[in-house]
Amino acid sequence: MIKINNLSKKIRRKRILNNINAELKGITGILGPNGAGKTTLMKIIASVEKGDGDTEIIYKKKNDNEVKIGFLPQNFHIYPNLTVMNVLKLLSTLQEMYDEAHLERLLNQLALTEYRNEKMKNLSGGTLQRVGIAQALLNKPDYLIIDEPTTGLDINECIKLRTTLLSISREVDIIISSHIPEDITSICNHLIVIEQGGKIFEGGLKEIIEKSNGLTYETVVHQSEISELNRIGSILKVGQLSDNKLKVRIVTKTPLLDGSFKEVKPDFLSGYVSLLKGEK
Ligand SMILES: Nc1ncnc2c1ncn2[C@@H]1O[C@H](COP(=O)(O)OP(=O)(O)O)[C@@H](O)[C@H]1O
Ligand SMILES: [Mg+2]
């Protein structure tokens, strides 16, 4: 478990993160819109950057050995002309932990065996991210910190990455950030939501769903009425019906009372959106 106390960060007088207190345990997801401060937070947790003043980060461990952290930054592009195997050999040699058997195991675990002689510049986005995870696991870390790994990946690559992370989560605690709810719901059991540099939620997935209890509705409207709906709530999903009619799923505190709104079961997305909009 990692405990964060009073984490704040200003960059050039601009407040980026504001007094965050949190516990990262199991597979923790850090979810928030673009610009919320996820990358800055991940760098501080990974000790790549320092927090301001009173910031305290406590890395709890089962034994007394030094805590080791593996980090995959958001923009991982290195050594375009080297092969996957040579990059991993180079990085492990630089860290003085070259271990042939461990390298082979990582290639296997991350489905990279067939790409070992491929140059980095020729890899697809998903494969590149798996190499990024392999390099983060070279030092056999206690914590694996991965910043927005699914950005720019197609749906199959996303699913493959999530499955890979689930399988390695048996060996290492994972902290993953994303702006995509599915990344979090598919693998995390603990969730932190940040918005504009502040923590607005910490807890389990169920608790976030409950945030939109009694606020989630479905209704059918004509296409011309959609902008009006936008004014009364946050639209989650739109489906085309025939005759220019749309089936709309919406989170709102002020549903129309003319019988056209049907309350439906909330889900993660409705909970997350109502949390962001403050419709609690
Ligand atoms: N080095 C920096 N200098 C100035 N502003 C920064 C710097 N790094 C991040 N920011 C600002 O801090 C905010 C949070 O950025 P970031 O941590 O990258 O958010 P996220 O990863 O959630 O998109 C953004 O408004 C961004 O413009
Ligand atoms: Mg980011």
XYZ file of C-alpha atoms and ligand atoms in Angstrom:
308
model
C 0.000 0.000 0.000
C 1.115 3.569 -0.678
C -0.131 6.324 1.586
C -0.183 9.878 0.306
C -0.391 12.736 2.777
C -0.866 16.428 1.950
C 0.364 16.104 -1.605
C 0.454 19.478 -3.340
C 2.296 20.767 -6.372
C 2.695 24.180 -7.889
C 4.531 24.721 -11.152
C 5.526 28.310 -11.911
C 3.054 29.596 -9.318
C 0.230 27.603 -10.906
C -1.476 25.171 -8.524
C -1.496 21.783 -10.254
C -2.343 19.485 -7.323
C -4.042 20.564 -4.138
C -3.598 18.786 -0.808
C -4.325 15.205 -1.874
C -4.630 12.524 0.801
C -5.176 8.981 -0.409
C -4.359 5.308 -0.003
C -3.310 3.305 -3.031
C -4.003 -0.388 -2.514
C -4.574 -3.466 -4.685
C -5.027 -2.341 -8.255
C -5.657 1.365 -7.892
C -7.081 3.483 -10.672
C -6.587 7.215 -10.888
C -9.358 8.564 -13.052
C -9.920 12.131 -14.157
C -10.498 14.325 -17.201
C -7.637 15.628 -19.333
C -5.712 18.285 -17.467
C -6.903 17.078 -14.030
C -3.343 16.480 -12.838
C -2.986 12.704 -13.302
C 0.440 12.792 -14.963
C 1.843 15.182 -12.376
C 0.462 12.977 -9.592
C 1.864 9.789 -11.145
C 5.323 11.338 -11.503
C 5.316 12.332 -7.849
C 4.143 8.867 -6.738
C 6.886 7.346 -8.905
C 9.445 9.722 -7.304
C 10.330 11.184 -10.687
C 9.212 14.582 -9.406
C 8.921 15.994 -5.923
C 5.777 17.272 -4.272
C 5.791 20.629 -2.497
C 6.291 21.375 1.191
C 4.310 19.008 3.375
C 3.940 16.261 0.778
C 4.581 12.850 2.292
C 4.484 9.531 0.456
C 4.782 6.376 2.481
C 5.493 3.133 0.649
C 4.415 0.263 2.858
C 6.043 -3.120 2.378
C 5.744 -6.624 3.752
C 9.493 -6.883 4.454
C 12.233 -4.385 5.235
C 13.886 -4.380 1.825
C 14.169 -1.173 -0.133
C 10.980 -0.303 -2.016
C 11.326 -0.611 -5.773
C 9.125 1.223 -8.241
C 8.598 0.546 -11.917
C 7.286 3.469 -13.980
C 5.812 3.715 -17.452
C 5.468 7.409 -18.352
C 2.627 8.690 -20.502
C 4.770 9.287 -23.569
C 7.036 6.299 -23.903
C 9.117 6.592 -27.072
C 12.719 5.518 -26.828
C 15.505 4.239 -29.062
C 13.490 3.958 -32.317
C 16.306 2.119 -34.109
C 16.996 -0.531 -31.484
C 15.193 -3.842 -31.300
C 12.886 -4.700 -28.407
C 15.403 -7.163 -26.960
C 18.298 -4.717 -27.254
C 16.317 -1.953 -25.546
C 15.462 -4.235 -22.643
C 19.069 -5.504 -22.441
C 20.412 -1.964 -22.521
C 18.030 -0.666 -19.844
C 18.666 -3.587 -17.531
C 22.432 -3.275 -18.008
C 22.261 0.454 -17.226
C 20.464 -0.408 -13.988
C 23.068 -3.122 -13.293
C 20.409 -5.793 -13.165
C 20.855 -7.712 -16.370
C 19.225 -11.098 -15.872
C 18.700 -13.176 -19.000
C 16.121 -15.498 -17.434
C 14.073 -12.571 -16.090
C 14.155 -10.892 -19.517
C 12.896 -14.037 -21.218
C 10.148 -14.365 -18.637
C 9.050 -10.779 -19.202
C 8.974 -11.235 -22.993
C 6.779 -14.250 -22.494
C 4.515 -12.679 -19.872
C 3.946 -9.572 -21.996
C 3.385 -11.452 -25.263
C 6.508 -9.888 -26.776
C 8.420 -12.993 -27.800
C 7.519 -12.619 -31.463
C 8.601 -8.957 -31.448
C 12.005 -9.431 -29.820
C 13.929 -8.604 -33.024
C 11.534 -5.890 -34.174
C 12.764 -2.292 -34.105
C 10.957 -0.014 -31.657
C 9.885 2.368 -34.430
C 8.005 -0.439 -36.192
C 5.843 -1.465 -33.229
C 2.110 -0.796 -32.988
C 0.915 1.373 -30.105
C -0.236 -1.584 -28.014
C 3.004 -3.528 -28.474
C 5.033 -0.428 -27.628
C 3.094 -0.053 -24.381
C 3.786 -3.686 -23.505
C 7.508 -3.036 -24.050
C 7.038 -0.029 -21.754
C 5.584 -2.295 -19.098
C 8.417 -4.801 -19.592
C 11.025 -2.047 -19.020
C 9.134 -0.971 -15.892
C 9.293 -4.537 -14.569
C 13.042 -5.025 -15.185
C 13.888 -4.173 -11.566
C 11.237 -6.559 -10.169
C 9.367 -3.672 -8.544
C 6.946 -3.723 -5.623
C 4.796 -1.118 -7.366
C 4.108 -0.669 -11.060
C 2.995 2.860 -11.917
C 1.524 3.305 -15.373
C 0.394 6.667 -16.684
C -2.468 6.642 -19.218
C -1.255 3.551 -21.086
C -4.320 3.158 -23.298
C -4.261 6.638 -24.852
C -4.276 6.224 -28.627
C -4.747 2.458 -28.623
C -7.477 0.742 -30.603
C -10.074 -1.349 -28.782
C -8.310 -4.697 -29.287
C -5.015 -3.271 -28.071
C -6.791 -1.812 -25.023
C -8.311 -5.161 -24.144
C -4.987 -6.958 -24.590
C -3.249 -4.414 -22.377
C -5.898 -4.679 -19.657
C -5.689 -8.485 -19.713
C -1.902 -8.320 -19.458
C -2.112 -5.947 -16.497
C -4.594 -8.211 -14.739
C -2.255 -11.177 -15.113
C 0.783 -9.305 -13.754
C -1.230 -7.817 -10.888
C -0.761 -11.109 -9.090
C 2.909 -10.242 -8.649
C 3.009 -6.478 -8.268
C 0.732 -3.706 -6.972
C -0.448 -1.622 -9.910
C -1.371 2.038 -10.015
C -2.856 3.062 -13.339
C -4.171 6.415 -14.471
C -6.645 7.036 -17.237
C -9.350 9.355 -18.476
C -11.271 6.341 -19.808
C -13.718 4.772 -17.332
C -13.467 1.268 -18.926
C -9.725 1.121 -18.202
C -10.526 1.488 -14.539
C -13.689 -0.623 -14.294
C -12.064 -3.531 -16.116
C -9.109 -3.986 -13.782
C -9.160 -1.797 -10.672
C -10.629 -2.527 -7.270
C -9.786 0.821 -5.711
C -10.434 4.141 -7.323
C -9.374 7.732 -6.897
C -11.012 10.449 -8.964
C -9.240 13.756 -9.412
C -10.546 16.908 -11.018
C -8.741 20.246 -11.327
C -5.937 19.048 -9.086
C -8.133 17.911 -6.209
C -9.355 14.487 -5.085
C -13.127 14.323 -5.405
C -13.629 10.619 -4.693
C -11.859 7.635 -3.183
C -13.425 4.221 -2.759
C -14.684 1.126 -4.516
C -16.416 0.884 -7.867
C -19.791 0.190 -6.240
C -19.661 3.392 -4.251
C -19.215 5.460 -7.376
C -22.239 3.805 -9.003
C -24.307 4.785 -5.967
C -23.501 8.446 -6.623
C -26.089 8.441 -9.398
C -28.802 6.460 -7.587
C -32.100 8.152 -8.371
C -30.454 10.476 -10.903
C -30.178 8.207 -13.958
C -32.956 8.220 -16.552
C -33.805 7.173 -20.073
C -36.084 9.072 -22.360
C -37.026 9.183 -26.044
C -36.882 12.550 -27.775
C -36.979 13.995 -31.252
C -33.570 15.000 -32.639
C -34.479 18.675 -32.341
C -35.002 18.346 -28.564
C -31.493 17.128 -27.745
C -30.049 20.578 -26.997
C -32.816 21.162 -24.469
C -31.897 17.895 -22.738
C -28.282 19.042 -22.610
C -29.391 21.961 -20.490
C -31.047 19.870 -17.786
C -28.418 17.194 -17.347
C -25.434 15.242 -18.667
C -26.158 12.971 -21.598
C -24.411 9.608 -21.265
C -25.553 7.751 -24.321
C -27.624 8.356 -27.435
C -29.145 5.649 -29.601
C -30.890 6.176 -32.976
C -34.458 4.928 -33.181
C -36.574 5.257 -36.327
C -38.314 8.538 -37.357
C -35.533 10.869 -36.141
C -36.188 9.745 -32.589
C -33.322 9.272 -30.150
C -33.157 7.130 -27.053
C -31.146 9.080 -24.520
C -29.586 8.074 -21.229
C -29.079 11.040 -18.957
C -27.992 11.969 -15.440
C -29.953 14.816 -13.950
C -31.313 16.210 -10.709
C -34.198 17.793 -12.563
C -35.922 15.199 -14.765
C -38.968 16.306 -16.748
C -42.033 15.384 -14.721
C -44.339 14.750 -17.677
C -43.869 10.986 -17.500
C -41.369 10.889 -20.374
C -38.363 10.154 -18.129
C -37.965 6.584 -16.900
C -35.601 6.067 -13.980
C -33.048 3.343 -14.718
C -30.353 1.513 -12.810
C -27.224 3.633 -12.429
C -23.878 2.325 -13.687
C -20.255 3.367 -13.380
C -20.475 5.988 -16.121
C -23.557 7.652 -14.662
C -21.896 7.667 -11.232
C -18.658 9.120 -12.592
C -20.398 11.823 -14.622
C -22.634 12.868 -11.737
C -19.550 13.041 -9.527
C -17.762 15.308 -12.022
C -20.791 17.526 -12.466
C -21.459 17.645 -8.749
C -24.951 16.207 -9.197
C -24.783 14.316 -5.932
N 5.561 21.632 -16.500
C 4.389 22.267 -16.485
N 4.327 23.610 -16.590
C 3.141 24.262 -16.569
N 1.953 23.652 -16.444
C 1.947 22.309 -16.344
C 3.156 21.534 -16.354
N 2.828 20.226 -16.230
C 1.483 20.186 -16.143
N 0.953 21.427 -16.214
C -0.483 21.779 -16.151
O -1.041 21.095 -15.042
C -2.334 20.586 -15.339
C -2.349 19.089 -15.116
O -1.522 18.456 -16.087
P -1.316 16.898 -16.124
O -0.757 16.447 -14.821
O -0.536 16.585 -17.337
O -2.840 16.405 -16.250
P -3.468 15.061 -16.885
O -2.390 14.038 -16.928
O -4.587 14.707 -15.938
O -3.993 15.418 -18.230
C -2.638 21.011 -16.757
O -3.393 22.181 -16.720
C -1.258 21.269 -17.350
O -1.338 22.248 -18.347
Mg -1.621 12.822 -18.400
